[in-house]
PDB file of C-alpha atoms in Angstrom:
ATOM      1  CA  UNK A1381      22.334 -29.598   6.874  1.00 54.00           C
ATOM      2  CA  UNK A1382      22.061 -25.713   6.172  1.00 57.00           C
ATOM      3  CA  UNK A1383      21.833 -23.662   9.417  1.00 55.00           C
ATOM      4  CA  UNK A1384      18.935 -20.965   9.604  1.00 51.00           C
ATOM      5  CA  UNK A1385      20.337 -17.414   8.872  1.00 54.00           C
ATOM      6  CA  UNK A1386      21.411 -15.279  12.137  1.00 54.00           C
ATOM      7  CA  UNK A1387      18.045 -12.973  11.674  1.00 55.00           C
ATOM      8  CA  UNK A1388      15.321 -15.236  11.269  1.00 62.00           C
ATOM      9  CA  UNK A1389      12.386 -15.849  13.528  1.00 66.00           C
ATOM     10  CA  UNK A1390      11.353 -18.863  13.445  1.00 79.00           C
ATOM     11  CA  UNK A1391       7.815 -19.983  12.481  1.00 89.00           C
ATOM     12  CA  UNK A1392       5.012 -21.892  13.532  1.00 93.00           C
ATOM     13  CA  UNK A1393       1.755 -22.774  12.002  1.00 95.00           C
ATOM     14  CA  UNK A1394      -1.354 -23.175  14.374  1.00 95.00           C
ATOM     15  CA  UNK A1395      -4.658 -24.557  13.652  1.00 94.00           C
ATOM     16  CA  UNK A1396      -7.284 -22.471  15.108  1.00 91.00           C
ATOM     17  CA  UNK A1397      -7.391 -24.181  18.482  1.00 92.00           C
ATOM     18  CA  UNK A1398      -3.942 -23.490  19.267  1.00 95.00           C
ATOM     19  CA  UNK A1399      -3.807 -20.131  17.925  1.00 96.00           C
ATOM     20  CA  UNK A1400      -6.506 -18.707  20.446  1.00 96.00           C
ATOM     21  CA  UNK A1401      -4.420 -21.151  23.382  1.00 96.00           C
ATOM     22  CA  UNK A1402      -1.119 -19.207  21.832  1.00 96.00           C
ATOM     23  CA  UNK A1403      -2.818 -15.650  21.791  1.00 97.00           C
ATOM     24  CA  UNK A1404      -4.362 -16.239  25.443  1.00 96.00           C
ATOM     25  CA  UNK A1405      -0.697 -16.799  26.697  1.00 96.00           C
ATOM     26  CA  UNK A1406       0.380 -13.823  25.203  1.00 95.00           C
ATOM     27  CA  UNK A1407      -2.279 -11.907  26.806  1.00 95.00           C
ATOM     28  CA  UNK A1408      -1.447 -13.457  30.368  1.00 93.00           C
ATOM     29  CA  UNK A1409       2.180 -11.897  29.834  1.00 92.00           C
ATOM     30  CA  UNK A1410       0.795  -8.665  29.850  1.00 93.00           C
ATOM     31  CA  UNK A1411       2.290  -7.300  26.933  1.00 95.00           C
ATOM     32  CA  UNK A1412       3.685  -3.926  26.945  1.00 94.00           C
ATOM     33  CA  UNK A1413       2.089  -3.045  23.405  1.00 95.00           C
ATOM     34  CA  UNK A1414      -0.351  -5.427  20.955  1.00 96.00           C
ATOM     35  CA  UNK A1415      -1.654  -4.117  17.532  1.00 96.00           C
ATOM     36  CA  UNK A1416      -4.259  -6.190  16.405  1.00 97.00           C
ATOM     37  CA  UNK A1417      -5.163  -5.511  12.830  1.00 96.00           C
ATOM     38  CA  UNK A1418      -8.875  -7.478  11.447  1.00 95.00           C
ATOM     39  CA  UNK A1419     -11.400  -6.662   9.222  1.00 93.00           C
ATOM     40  CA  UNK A1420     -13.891  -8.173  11.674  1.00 93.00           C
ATOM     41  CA  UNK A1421     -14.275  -7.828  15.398  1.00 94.00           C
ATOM     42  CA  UNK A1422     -16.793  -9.550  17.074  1.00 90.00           C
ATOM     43  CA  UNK A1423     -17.768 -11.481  20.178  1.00 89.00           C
ATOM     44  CA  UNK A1424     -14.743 -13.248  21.233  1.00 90.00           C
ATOM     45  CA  UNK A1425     -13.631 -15.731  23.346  1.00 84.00           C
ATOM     46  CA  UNK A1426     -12.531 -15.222  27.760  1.00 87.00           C
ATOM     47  CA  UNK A1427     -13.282 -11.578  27.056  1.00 92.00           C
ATOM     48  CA  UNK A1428     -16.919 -11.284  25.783  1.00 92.00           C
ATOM     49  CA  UNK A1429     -15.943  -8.241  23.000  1.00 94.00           C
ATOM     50  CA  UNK A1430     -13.645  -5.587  22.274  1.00 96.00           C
ATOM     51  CA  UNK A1431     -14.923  -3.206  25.444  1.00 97.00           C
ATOM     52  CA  UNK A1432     -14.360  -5.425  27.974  1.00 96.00           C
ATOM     53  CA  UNK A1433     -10.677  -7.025  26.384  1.00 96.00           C
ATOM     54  CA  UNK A1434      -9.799  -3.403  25.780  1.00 96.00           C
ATOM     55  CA  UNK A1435     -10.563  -2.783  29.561  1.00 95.00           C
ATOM     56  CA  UNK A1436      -8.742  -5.600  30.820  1.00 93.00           C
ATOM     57  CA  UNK A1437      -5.296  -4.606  28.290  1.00 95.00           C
ATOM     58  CA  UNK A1438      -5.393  -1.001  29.251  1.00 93.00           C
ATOM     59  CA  UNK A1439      -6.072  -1.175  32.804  1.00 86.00           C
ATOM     60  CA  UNK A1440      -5.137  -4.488  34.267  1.00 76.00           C
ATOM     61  CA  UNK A1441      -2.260  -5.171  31.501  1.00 71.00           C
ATOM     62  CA  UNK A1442      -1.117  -1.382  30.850  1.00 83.00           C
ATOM     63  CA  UNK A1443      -0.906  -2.204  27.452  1.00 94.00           C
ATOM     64  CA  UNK A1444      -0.198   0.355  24.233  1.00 96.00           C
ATOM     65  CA  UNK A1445      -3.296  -0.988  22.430  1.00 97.00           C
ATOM     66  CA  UNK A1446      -3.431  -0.485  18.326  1.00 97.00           C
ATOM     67  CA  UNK A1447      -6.635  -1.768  16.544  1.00 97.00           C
ATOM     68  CA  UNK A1448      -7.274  -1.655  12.560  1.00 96.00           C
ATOM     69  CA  UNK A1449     -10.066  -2.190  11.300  1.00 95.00           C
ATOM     70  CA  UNK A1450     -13.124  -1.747   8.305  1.00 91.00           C
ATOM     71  CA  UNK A1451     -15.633   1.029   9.568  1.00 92.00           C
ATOM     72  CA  UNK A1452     -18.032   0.293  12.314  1.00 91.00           C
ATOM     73  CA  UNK A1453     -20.829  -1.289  11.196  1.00 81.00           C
ATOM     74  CA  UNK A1454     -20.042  -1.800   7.720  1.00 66.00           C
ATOM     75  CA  UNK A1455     -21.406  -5.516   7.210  1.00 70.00           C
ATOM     76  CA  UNK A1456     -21.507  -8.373   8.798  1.00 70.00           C
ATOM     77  CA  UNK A1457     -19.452  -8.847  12.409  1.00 71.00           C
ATOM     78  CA  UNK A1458     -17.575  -5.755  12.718  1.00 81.00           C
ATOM     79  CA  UNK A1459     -17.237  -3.452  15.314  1.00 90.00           C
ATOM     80  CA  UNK A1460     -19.994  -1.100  16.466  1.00 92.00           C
ATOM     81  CA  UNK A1461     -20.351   2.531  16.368  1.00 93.00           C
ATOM     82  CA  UNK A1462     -21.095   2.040  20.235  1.00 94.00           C
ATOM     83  CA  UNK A1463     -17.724   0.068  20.892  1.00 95.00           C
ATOM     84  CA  UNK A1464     -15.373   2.395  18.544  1.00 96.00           C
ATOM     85  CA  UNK A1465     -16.515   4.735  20.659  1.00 97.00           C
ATOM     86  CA  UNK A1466     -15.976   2.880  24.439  1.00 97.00           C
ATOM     87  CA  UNK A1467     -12.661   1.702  23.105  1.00 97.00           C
ATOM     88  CA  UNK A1468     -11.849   5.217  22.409  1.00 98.00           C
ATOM     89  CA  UNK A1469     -12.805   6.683  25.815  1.00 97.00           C
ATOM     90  CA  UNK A1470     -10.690   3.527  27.317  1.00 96.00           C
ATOM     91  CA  UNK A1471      -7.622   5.019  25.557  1.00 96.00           C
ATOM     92  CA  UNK A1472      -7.179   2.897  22.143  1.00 97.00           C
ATOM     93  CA  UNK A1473      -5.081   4.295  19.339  1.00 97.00           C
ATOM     94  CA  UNK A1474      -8.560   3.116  17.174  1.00 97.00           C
ATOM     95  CA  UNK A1475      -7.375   3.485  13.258  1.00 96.00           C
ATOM     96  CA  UNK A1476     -10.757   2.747  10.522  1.00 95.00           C
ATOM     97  CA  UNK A1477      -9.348   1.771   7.192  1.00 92.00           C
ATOM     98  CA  UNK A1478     -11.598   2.677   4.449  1.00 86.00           C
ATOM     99  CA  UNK A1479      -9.470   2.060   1.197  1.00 80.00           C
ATOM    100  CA  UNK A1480      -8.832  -0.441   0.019  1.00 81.00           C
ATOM    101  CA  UNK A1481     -11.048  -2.282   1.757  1.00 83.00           C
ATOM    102  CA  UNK A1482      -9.215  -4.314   4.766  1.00 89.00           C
ATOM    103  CA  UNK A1483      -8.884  -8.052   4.738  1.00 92.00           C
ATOM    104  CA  UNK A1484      -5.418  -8.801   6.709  1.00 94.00           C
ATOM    105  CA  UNK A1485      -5.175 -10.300  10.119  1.00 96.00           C
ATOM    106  CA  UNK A1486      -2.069  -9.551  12.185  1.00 96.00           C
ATOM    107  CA  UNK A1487      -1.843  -9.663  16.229  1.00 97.00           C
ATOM    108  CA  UNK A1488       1.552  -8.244  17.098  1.00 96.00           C
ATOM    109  CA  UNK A1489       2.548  -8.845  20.750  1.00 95.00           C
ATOM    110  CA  UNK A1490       5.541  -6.731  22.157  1.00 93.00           C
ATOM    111  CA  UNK A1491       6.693  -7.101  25.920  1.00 92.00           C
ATOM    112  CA  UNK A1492       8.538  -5.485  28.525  1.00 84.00           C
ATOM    113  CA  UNK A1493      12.254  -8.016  27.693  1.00 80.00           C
ATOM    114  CA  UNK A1494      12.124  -7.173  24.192  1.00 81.00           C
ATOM    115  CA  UNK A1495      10.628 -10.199  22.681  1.00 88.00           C
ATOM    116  CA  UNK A1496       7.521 -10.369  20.111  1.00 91.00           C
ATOM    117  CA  UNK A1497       4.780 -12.573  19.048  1.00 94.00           C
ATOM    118  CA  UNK A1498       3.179 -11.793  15.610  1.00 94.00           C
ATOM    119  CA  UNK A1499       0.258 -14.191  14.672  1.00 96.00           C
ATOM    120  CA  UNK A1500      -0.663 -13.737  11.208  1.00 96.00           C
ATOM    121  CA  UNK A1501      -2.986 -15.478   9.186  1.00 96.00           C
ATOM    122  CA  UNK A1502      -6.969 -15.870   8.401  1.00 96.00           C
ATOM    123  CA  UNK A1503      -8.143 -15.536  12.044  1.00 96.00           C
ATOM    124  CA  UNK A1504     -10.614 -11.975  12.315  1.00 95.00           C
ATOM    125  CA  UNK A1505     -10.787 -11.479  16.011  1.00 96.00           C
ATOM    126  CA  UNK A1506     -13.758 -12.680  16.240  1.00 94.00           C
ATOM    127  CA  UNK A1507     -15.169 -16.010  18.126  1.00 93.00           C
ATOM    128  CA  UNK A1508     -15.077 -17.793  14.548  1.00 93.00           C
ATOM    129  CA  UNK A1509     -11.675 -17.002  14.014  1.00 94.00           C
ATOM    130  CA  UNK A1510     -10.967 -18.184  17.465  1.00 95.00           C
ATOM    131  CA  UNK A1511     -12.986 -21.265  18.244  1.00 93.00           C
ATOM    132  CA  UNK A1512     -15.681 -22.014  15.201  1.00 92.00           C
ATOM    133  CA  UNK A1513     -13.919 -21.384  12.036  1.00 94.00           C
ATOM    134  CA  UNK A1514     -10.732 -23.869  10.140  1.00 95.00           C
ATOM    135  CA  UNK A1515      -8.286 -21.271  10.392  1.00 96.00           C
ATOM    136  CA  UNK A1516      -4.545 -21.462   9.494  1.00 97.00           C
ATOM    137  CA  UNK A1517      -1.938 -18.479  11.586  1.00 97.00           C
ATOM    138  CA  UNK A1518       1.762 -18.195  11.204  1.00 96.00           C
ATOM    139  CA  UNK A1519       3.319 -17.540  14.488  1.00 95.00           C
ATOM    140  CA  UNK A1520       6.297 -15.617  14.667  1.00 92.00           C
ATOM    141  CA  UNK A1521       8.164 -15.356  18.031  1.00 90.00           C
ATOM    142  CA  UNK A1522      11.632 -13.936  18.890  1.00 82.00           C
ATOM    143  CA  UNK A1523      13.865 -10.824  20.309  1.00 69.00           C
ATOM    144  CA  UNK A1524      14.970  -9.595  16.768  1.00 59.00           C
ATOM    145  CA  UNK A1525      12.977  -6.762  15.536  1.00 60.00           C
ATOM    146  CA  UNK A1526      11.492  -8.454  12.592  1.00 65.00           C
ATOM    147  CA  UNK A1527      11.299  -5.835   9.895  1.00 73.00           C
ATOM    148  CA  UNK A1528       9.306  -6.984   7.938  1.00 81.00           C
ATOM    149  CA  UNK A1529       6.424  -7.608  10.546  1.00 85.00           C
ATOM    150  CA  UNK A1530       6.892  -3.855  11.360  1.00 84.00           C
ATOM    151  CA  UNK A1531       6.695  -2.417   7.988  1.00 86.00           C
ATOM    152  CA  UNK A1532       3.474  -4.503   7.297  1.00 90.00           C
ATOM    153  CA  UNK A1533       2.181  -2.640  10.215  1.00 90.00           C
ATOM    154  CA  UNK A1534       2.905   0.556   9.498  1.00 90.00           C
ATOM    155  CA  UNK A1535       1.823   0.293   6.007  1.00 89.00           C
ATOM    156  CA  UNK A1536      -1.662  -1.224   7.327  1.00 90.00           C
ATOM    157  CA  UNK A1537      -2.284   1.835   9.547  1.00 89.00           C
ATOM    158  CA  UNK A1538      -1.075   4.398   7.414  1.00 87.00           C
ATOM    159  CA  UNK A1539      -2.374   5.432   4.153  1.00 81.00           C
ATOM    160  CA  UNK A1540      -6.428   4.631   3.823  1.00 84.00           C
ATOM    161  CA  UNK A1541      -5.861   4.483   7.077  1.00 92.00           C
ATOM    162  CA  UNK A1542      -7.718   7.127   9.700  1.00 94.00           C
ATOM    163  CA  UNK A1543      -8.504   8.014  13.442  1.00 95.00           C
ATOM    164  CA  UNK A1544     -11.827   6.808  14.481  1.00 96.00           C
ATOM    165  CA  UNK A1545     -12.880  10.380  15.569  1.00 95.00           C
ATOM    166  CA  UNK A1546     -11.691  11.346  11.727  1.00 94.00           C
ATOM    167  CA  UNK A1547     -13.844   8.795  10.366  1.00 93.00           C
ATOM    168  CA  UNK A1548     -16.419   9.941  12.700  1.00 93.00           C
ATOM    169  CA  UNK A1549     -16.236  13.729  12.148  1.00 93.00           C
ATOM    170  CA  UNK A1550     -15.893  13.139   8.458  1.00 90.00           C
ATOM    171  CA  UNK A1551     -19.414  10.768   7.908  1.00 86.00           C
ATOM    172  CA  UNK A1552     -21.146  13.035  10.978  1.00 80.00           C
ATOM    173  CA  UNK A1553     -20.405  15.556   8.123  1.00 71.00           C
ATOM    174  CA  UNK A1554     -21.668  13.524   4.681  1.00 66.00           C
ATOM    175  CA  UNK A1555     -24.686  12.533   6.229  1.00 59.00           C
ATOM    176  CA  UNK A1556     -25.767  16.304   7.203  1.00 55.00           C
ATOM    177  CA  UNK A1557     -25.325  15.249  11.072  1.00 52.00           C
TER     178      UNK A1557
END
């Protein structure tokens, strides 16, 4: 039998149950940084919606809280003008991706000991893709610095990718507002 290379994390694959059992643990560690990137936030489960999980990361967690996501109120369950901009106000690094269009899911837990927990897979962090929906997420965990996880990120929340305020300023302006 082949031994696993020295780098790898090792992988898990969660039904959707387990995944919102496996991100809830995550959250009770009170991560020192999360970067959740979903085309769709809605209501969701334990925390009601983004304002109040937001509130609970930043204050009660004193967490470095990323979100990517499709522009507020763009179809169907995403996030609201109203919550970009409470989520904003709370202190979230708030990046709207306009092109291409945004269809990845990745929740990327760092904490204070140097581990991580990346979840990525179908799950929008939303109440379907927690609870309703037959979701499949890939569930990385480790204390290597997985590379490849990182870049991912980066390139998710870089190009097409913009500050909320940006986004803001930038349709205030195309609509004559």
């Amino acid at each position: 039998m082949k031994s696993a290379p020295r780098n790898t994390v090792p992988v898990e694959i969660l039904p959707t149950r387990s995944f919102k059992r496996e991100f809830l643990q995550c959250v009770g560690r009170k991560p020192s940084a999360l970067r959740v990137v979903s085309p769709y936030i809605g209501k969701l489960p334990a925390f009601r919606d983004i304002v109040n999980f937001s509130r609970i990361m930043l204050q009660y967690g004193n967490c470095n809280l990323q979100v990517v996501t499709g522009p507020p109120g763009s179809q169907g369950e995403t996030l609201t003008s109203t919550q970009a901009d409470a989520i904003v106000l709370l202190g979230v690094d708030l990046l709207i991706r306009t092109s291409p269009w945004l269809h990845s899911k990745i929740y990327h837990f760092e904490f204070q000991e140097g581990h991580q927990t990346a979840f990525i897979g179908s799950s929008n962090f939303t109440i379907g893709g927690f609870e309703r929906n037959e979701e499949t997420m890939a569930m990385l965990r480790g204390t290597v610095d997985n590379n490849r996880v990182q870049a991912e990120l980066e390139r998710l929340s870089g190009w097409g990718s913009m500050p909320y305020l940006s986004w803001k300023a930038k349709n205030r302006q195309k609509s004559g507002g």
